Short mmCIF file of C-alpha atoms in Angstrom, two decimals:
data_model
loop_
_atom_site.label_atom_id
_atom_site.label_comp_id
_atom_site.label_asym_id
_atom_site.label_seq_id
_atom_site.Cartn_x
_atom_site.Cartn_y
_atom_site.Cartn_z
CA UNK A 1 104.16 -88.90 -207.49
CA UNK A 2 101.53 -90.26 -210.03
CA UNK A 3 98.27 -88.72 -209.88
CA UNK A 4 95.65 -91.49 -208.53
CA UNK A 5 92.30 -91.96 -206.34
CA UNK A 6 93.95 -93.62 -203.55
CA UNK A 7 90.30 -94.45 -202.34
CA UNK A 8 89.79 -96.57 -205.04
CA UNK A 9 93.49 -97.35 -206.14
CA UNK A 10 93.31 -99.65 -202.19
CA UNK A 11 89.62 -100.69 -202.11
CA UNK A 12 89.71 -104.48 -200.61
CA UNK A 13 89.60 -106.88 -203.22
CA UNK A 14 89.29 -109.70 -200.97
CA UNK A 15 88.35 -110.18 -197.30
CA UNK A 16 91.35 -110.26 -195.55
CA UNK A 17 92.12 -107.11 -196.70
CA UNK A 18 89.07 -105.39 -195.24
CA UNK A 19 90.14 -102.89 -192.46
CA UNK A 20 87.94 -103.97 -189.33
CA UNK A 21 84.67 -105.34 -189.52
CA UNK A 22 85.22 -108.83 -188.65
CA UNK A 23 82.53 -110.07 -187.46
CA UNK A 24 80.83 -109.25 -191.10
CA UNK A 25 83.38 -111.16 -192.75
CA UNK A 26 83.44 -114.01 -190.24
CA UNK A 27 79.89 -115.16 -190.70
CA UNK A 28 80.07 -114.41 -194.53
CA UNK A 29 82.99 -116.54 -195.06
CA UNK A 30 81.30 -119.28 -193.19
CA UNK A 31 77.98 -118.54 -195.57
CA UNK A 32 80.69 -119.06 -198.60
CA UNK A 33 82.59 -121.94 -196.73
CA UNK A 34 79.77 -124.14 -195.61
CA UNK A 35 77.69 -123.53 -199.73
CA UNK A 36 74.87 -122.10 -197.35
CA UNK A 37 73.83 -118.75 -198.77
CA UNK A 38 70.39 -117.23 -198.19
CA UNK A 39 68.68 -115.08 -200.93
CA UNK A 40 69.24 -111.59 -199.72
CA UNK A 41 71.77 -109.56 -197.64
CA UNK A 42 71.53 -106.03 -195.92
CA UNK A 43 74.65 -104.41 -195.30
CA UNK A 44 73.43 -101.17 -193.07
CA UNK A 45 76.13 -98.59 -191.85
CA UNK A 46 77.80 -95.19 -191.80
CA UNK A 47 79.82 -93.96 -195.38
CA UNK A 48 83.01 -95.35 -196.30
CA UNK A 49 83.12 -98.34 -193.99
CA UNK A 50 82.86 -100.98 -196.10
CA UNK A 51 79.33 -102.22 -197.54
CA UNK A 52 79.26 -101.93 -201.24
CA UNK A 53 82.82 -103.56 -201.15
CA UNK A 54 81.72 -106.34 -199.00
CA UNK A 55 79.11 -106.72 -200.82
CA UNK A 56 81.44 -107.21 -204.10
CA UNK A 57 83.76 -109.38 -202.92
CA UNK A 58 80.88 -111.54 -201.34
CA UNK A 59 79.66 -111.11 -205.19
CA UNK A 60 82.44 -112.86 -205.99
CA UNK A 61 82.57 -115.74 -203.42
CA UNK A 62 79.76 -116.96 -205.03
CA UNK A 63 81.02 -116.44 -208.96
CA UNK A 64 84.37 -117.55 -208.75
CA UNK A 65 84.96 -119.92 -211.21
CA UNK A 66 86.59 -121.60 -208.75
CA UNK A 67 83.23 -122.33 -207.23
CA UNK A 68 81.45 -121.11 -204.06
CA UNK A 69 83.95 -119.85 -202.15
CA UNK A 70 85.31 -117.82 -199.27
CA UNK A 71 88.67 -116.94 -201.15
CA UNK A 72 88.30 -116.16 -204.72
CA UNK A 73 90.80 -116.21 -207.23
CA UNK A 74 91.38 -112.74 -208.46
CA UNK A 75 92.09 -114.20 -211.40
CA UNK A 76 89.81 -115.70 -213.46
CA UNK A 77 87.26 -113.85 -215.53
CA UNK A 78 84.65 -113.56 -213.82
CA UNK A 79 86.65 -111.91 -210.35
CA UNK A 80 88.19 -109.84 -212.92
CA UNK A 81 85.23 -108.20 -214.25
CA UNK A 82 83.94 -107.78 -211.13
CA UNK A 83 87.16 -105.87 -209.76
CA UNK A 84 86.63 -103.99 -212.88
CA UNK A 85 82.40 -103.48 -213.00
CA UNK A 86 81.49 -105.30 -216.08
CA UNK A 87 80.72 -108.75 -214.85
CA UNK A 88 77.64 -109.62 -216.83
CA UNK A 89 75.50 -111.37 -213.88
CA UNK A 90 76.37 -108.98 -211.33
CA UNK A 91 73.67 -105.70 -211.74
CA UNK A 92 74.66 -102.82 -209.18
CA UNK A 93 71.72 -99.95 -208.64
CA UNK A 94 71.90 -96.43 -207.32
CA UNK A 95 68.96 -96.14 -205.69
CA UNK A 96 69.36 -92.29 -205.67
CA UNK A 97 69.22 -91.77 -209.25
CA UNK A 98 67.01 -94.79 -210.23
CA UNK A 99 64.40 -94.88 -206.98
CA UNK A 100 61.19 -94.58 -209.49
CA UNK A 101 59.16 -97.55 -209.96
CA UNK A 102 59.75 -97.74 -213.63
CA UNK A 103 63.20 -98.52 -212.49
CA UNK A 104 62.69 -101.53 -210.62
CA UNK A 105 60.42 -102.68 -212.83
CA UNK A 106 62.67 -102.77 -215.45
CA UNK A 107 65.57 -104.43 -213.25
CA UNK A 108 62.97 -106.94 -211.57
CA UNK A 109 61.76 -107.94 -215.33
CA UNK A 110 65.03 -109.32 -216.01
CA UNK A 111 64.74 -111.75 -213.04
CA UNK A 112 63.18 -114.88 -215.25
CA UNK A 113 66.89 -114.91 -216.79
CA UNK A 114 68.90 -117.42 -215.68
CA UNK A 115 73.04 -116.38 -215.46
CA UNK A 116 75.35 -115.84 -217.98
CA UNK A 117 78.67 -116.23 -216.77
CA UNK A 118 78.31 -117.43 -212.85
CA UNK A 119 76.04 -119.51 -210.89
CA UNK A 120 73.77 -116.86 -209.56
CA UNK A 121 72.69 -113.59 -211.18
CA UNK A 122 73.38 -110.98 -208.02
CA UNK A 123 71.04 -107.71 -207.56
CA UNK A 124 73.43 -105.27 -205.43
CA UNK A 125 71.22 -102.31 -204.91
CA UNK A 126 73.45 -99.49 -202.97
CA UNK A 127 71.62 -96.80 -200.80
CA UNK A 128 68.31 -99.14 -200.83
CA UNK A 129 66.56 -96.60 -198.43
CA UNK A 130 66.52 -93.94 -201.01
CA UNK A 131 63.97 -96.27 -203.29
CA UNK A 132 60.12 -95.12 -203.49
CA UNK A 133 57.50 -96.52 -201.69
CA UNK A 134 56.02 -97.93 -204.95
CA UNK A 135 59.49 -99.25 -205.67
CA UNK A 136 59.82 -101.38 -201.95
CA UNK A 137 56.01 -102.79 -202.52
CA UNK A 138 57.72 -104.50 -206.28
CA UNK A 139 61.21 -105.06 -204.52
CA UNK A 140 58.99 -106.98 -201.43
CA UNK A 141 57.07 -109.62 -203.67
CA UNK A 142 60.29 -110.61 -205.26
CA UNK A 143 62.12 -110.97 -202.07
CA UNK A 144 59.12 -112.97 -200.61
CA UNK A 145 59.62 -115.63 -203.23
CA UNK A 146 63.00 -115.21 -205.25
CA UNK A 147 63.87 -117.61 -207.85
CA UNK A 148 66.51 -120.04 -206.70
CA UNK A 149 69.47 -118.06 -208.82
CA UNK A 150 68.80 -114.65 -207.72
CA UNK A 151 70.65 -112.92 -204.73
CA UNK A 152 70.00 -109.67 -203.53
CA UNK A 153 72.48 -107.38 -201.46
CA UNK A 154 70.87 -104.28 -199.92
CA UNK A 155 73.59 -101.18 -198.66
CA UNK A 156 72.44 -98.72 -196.73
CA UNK A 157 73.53 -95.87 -194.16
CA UNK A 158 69.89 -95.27 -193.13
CA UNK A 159 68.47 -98.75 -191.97
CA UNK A 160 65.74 -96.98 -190.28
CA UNK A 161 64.00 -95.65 -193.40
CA UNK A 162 63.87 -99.52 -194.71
CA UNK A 163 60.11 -101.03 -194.46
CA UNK A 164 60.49 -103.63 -192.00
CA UNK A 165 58.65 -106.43 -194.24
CA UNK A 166 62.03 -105.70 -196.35
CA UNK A 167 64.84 -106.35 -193.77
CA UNK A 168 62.73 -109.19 -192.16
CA UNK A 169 63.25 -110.75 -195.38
CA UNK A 170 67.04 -110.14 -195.72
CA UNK A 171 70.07 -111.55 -193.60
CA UNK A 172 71.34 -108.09 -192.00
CA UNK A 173 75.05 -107.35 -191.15
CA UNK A 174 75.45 -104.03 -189.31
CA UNK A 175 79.10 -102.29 -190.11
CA UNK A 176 80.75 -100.13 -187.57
CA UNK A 177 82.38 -96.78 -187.91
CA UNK A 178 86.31 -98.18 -188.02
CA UNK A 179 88.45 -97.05 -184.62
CA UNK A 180 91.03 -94.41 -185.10
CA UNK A 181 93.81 -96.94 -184.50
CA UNK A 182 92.25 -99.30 -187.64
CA UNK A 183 92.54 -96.34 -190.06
CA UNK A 184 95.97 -95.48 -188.57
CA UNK A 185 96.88 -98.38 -189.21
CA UNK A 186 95.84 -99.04 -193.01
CA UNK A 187 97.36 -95.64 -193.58
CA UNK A 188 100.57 -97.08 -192.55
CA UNK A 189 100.48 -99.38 -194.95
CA UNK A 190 99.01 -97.42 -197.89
CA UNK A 191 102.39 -94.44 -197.11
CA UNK A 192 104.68 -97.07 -196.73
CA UNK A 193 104.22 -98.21 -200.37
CA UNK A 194 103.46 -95.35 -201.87
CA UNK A 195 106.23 -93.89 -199.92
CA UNK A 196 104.66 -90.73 -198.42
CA UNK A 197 106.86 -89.04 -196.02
CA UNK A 198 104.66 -89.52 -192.54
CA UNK A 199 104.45 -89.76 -188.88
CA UNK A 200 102.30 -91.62 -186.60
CA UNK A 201 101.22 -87.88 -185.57
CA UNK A 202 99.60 -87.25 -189.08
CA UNK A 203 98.13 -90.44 -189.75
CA UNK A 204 96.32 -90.03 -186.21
CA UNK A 205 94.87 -86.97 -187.33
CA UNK A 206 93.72 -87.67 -190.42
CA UNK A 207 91.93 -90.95 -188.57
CA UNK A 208 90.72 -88.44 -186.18
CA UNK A 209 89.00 -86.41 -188.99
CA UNK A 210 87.60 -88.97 -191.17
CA UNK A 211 85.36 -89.91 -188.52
CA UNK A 212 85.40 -93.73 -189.21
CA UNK A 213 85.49 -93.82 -192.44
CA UNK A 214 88.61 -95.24 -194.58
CA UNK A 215 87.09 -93.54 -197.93
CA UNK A 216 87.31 -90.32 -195.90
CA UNK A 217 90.75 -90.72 -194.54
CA UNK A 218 91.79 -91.58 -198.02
CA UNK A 219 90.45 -88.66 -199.44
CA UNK A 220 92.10 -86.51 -197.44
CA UNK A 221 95.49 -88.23 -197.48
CA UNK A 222 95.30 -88.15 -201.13
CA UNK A 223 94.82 -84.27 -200.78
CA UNK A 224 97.33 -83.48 -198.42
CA UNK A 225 100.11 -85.71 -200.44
CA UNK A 226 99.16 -83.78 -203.11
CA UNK A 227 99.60 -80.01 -202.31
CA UNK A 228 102.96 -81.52 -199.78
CA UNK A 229 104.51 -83.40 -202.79
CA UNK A 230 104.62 -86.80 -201.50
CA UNK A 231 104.95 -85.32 -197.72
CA UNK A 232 102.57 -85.33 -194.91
CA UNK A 233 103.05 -83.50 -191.49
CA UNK A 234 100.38 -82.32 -188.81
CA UNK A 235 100.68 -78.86 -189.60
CA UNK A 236 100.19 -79.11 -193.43
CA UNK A 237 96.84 -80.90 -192.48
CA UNK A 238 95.76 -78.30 -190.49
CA UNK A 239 96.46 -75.58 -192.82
CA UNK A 240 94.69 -77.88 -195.68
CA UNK A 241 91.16 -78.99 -193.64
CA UNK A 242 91.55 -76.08 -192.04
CA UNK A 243 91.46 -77.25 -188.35
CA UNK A 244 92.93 -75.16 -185.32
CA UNK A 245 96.77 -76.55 -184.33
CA UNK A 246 97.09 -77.30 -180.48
CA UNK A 247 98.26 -74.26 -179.81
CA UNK A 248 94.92 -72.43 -180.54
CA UNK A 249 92.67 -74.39 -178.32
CA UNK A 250 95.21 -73.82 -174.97
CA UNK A 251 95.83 -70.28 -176.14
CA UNK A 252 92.08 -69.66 -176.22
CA UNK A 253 91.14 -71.79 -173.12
CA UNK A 254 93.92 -69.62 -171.43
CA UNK A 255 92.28 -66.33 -171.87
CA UNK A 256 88.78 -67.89 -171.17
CA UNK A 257 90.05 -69.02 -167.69
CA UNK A 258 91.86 -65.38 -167.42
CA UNK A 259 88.67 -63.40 -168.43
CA UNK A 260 91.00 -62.20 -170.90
CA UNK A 261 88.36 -60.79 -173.55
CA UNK A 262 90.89 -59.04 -175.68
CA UNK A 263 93.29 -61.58 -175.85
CA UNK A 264 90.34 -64.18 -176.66
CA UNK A 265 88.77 -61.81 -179.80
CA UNK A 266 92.68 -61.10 -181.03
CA UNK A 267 93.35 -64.82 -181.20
CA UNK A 268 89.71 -65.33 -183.54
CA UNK A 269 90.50 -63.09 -185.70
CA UNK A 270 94.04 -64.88 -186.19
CA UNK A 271 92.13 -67.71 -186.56
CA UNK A 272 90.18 -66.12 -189.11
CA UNK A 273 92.95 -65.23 -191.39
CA UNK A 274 93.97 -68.93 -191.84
CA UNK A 275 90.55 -70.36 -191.61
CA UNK A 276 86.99 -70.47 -191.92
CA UNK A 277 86.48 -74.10 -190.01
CA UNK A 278 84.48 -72.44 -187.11
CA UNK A 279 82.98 -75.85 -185.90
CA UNK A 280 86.66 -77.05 -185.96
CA UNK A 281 87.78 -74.54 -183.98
CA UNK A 282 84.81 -75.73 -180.96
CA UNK A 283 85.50 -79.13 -181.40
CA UNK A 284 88.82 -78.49 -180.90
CA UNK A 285 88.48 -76.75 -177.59
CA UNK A 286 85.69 -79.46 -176.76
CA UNK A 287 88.51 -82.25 -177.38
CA UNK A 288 90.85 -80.21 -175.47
CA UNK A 289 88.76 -79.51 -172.35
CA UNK A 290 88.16 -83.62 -172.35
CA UNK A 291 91.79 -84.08 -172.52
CA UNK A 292 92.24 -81.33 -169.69
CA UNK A 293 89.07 -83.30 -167.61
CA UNK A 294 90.71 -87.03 -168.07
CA UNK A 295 94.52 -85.98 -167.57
CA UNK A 296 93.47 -84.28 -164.07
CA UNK A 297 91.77 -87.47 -162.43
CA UNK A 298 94.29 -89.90 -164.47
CA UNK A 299 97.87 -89.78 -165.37
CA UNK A 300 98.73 -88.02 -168.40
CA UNK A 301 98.01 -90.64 -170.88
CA UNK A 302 100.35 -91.56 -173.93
CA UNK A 303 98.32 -89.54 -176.92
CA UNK A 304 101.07 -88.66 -178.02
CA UNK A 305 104.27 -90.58 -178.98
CA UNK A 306 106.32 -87.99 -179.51
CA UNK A 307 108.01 -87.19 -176.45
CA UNK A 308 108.25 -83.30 -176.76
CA UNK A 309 104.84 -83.08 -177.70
CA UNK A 310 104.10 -85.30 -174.71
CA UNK A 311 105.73 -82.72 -172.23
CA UNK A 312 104.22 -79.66 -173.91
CA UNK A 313 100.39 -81.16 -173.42
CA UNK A 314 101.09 -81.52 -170.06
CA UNK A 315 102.25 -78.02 -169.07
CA UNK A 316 99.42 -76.78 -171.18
CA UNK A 317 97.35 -79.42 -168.86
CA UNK A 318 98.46 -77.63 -165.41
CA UNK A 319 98.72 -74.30 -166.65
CA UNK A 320 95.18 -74.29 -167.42
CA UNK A 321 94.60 -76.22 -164.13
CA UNK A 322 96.54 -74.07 -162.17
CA UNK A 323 93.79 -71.02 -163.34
CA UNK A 324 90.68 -73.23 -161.80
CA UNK A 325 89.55 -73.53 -159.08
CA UNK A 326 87.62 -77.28 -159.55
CA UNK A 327 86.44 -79.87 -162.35
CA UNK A 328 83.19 -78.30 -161.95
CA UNK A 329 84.38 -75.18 -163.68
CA UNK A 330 85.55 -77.45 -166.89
CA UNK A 331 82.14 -79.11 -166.96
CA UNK A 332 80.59 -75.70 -167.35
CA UNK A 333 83.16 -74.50 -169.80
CA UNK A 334 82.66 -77.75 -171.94
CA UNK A 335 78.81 -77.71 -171.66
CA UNK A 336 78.60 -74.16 -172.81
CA UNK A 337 81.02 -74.55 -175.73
CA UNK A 338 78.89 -77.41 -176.54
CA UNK A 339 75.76 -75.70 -176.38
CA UNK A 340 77.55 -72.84 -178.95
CA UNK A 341 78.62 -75.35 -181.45
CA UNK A 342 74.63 -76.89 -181.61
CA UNK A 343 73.28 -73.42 -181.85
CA UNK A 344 76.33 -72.57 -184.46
CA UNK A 345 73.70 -73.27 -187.67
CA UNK A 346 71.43 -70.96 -186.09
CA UNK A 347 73.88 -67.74 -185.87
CA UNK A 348 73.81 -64.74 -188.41
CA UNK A 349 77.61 -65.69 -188.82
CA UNK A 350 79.20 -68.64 -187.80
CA UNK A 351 82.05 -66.54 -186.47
CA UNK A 352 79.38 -64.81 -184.23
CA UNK A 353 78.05 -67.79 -183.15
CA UNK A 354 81.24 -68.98 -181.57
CA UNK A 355 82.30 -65.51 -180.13
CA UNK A 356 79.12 -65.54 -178.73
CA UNK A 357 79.51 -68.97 -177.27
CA UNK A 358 83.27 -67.83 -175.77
CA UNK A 359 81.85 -64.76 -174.65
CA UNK A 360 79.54 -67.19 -172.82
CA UNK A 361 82.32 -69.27 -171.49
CA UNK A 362 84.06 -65.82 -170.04
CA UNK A 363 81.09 -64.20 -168.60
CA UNK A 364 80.03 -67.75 -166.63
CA UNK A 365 83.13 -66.66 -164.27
CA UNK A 366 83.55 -62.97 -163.94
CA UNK A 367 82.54 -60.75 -160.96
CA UNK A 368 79.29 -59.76 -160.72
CA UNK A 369 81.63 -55.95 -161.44
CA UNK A 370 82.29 -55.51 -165.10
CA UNK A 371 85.71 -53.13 -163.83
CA UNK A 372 87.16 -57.08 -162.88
CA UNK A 373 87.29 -57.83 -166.70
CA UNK A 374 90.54 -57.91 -167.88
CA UNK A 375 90.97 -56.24 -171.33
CA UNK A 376 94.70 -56.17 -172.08
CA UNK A 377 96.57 -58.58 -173.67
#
């Protein structure tokens, strides 16, 4: 397999290729559509879901030479040197490296020039939040009054550090943190034609772990197909991100419930061989408590498509149920694991803050006689 940054290799190139948010593209298209477009856009949301590639395709909705439009060519110069990042009339800013006022000085200076190429000279500024307060005060009195063939798109993931006289003055789209089952499902598409050896299993849990965003999930596919040669299983992922398999989570819960000390420290330090991902390893037992919590006042629900797997969850399910004696037991399992994994920056080791926090969980239950705690494994 060719060597490539699948991130960028499938970054939308037009809006109905954009995974999820739809009502974003919706009431853009209808801004394209309908020829009414306001001066300046804020795109506001969490990394990877989408903003500084909305904001280029909406970039080239309105330089098309096509015209104004919500479906541009592709083809014509001007979307083609936008695709590529050398479209004349289109200026993109990092605010992170270039947040100084003698920046946006120089970049609001060149405002008084009318466009080269398109209809509209277009300001994209990308993490806008990151710009000095010197900076927002020039970036304000140019928003207040733009000249009629300037647009401005704002991106941000911290909306909240924005001066409000700024987004007041700016059309703002919120973008959500894409489901688990939209990820799945663009990965689905991306291994089918690159032809990566998958299952639904693996593409779920590399949705799980990008946390919403598609760069993310891409990222990690790309890493995984790389070190698997074109193959991509659950187990290969763990090994890679270094994440706990299912087996470690029920193994551990096991000897929590059992006031099994020994068994619990033996099974860290197997985790330790394979991995350092101590957080992983708490989320993990977090995620599996839930699932233990949900599948006892529900039926077992259908996580997991693969039938085997399907059975094996649920005799890990009443194995571990069959140790408590109520719910309320998980609730103070799961709120002291919790409580570990907050205070897990705070711990000489992270490895001693989770033993700590299991040691927790174990102690919650025993008899008030330490000659009840089992040591043998």
């Amino acid at each position: 397999m060719q060597n490539f940054a699948l991130a960028r290799k499938w970054r939308p190139i037009s809006f109905k290729e954009i995974s999820g948010q739809q009502h974003v593209v919706k009431s853009i298209s209808n801004c394209l559509s309908k020829g009414k477009l306001h001066h300046s856009y804020l795109f506001s949301g969490s990394h990877g879901t989408g903003k500084t590639t909305i904001a280029r395709i909406f970039s080239k909705g309105m330089s098309c030479k096509l015209g104004v439009t919500d479906q541009p060519c592709n083809k014509c110069e001007n979307c083609i040197e936008i695709n590529h990042g050398s479209f004349v009339d289109l200026v993109e800013i990092d605010a992170a490296s270039q947040s100084k006022i003698e920046h946006m000085k120089e970049i609001l200076d060149n405002l008084q020039y009318l466009p080269t190429k398109g209809k509209f000279k277009i300001f994209l500024i990308d993490e806008v939040h990151m710009l000095s307060r010197y900076s927002f005060n020039a970036l304000l009195k140019k928003l207040e009054e733009p000249p009629r063939h300037i647009k401005f798109l704002l991106a941000t993931t911290n909306p909240e550090k924005l001066p409000s006289t700024i987004v007041s003055r700016c059309l703002h789209f919120k973008l959500d943190a894409l489901s688990e089952k939209e990820i799945s499902k663009r990965l689905e598409e991306v291994f089918s034609y690159e032809k990566v050896d998958h299952d639904m299993s693996s593409r779920k849990l590399i949705a799980k772990l990008s946390g919403g965003s598609l760069r993310d999930a891409l990222n990690i596919s790309e890493q995984v197909i790389s070190i698997g040669k074109g193959k991509i299983s659950t187990d290969l992922i763990s090994d890679i991100v270094g994440i706990p398999n299912e087996d470690y989570p029920f193994q551990i819960m096991r000897s929590i419930v059992k006031n099994n000390f020994k068994k619990m420290m033996f099974l860290i330090e197997q985790f330790s061989k394979r991995s350092d991902n101590w957080e992983g390893l708490l989320m993990g037992l977090l995620s599996f408590i839930h699932k233990i919590i949900v599948a006892s006042l529900t039926q077992f629900h259908d996580e997991y498509n693969d039938r085997k797997k399907l059975l094996k969850f649920e005799e890990n399910v009443k194995n571990i149920l069959s140790l408590i004696v109520s719910l309320d037991d998980l609730y103070i399992y799961y709120q002291n694991i919790l409580i570990g994994k907050k205070d897990l920056p705070f711990s000489p080791t992270k490895r001693i803050g989770v033993e700590i926090a299991l040691c927790k969980a174990i102690t919650k239950f025993i008899p008030s006689s330490s000659n009840d705690l089992e040591f043998t494994s």
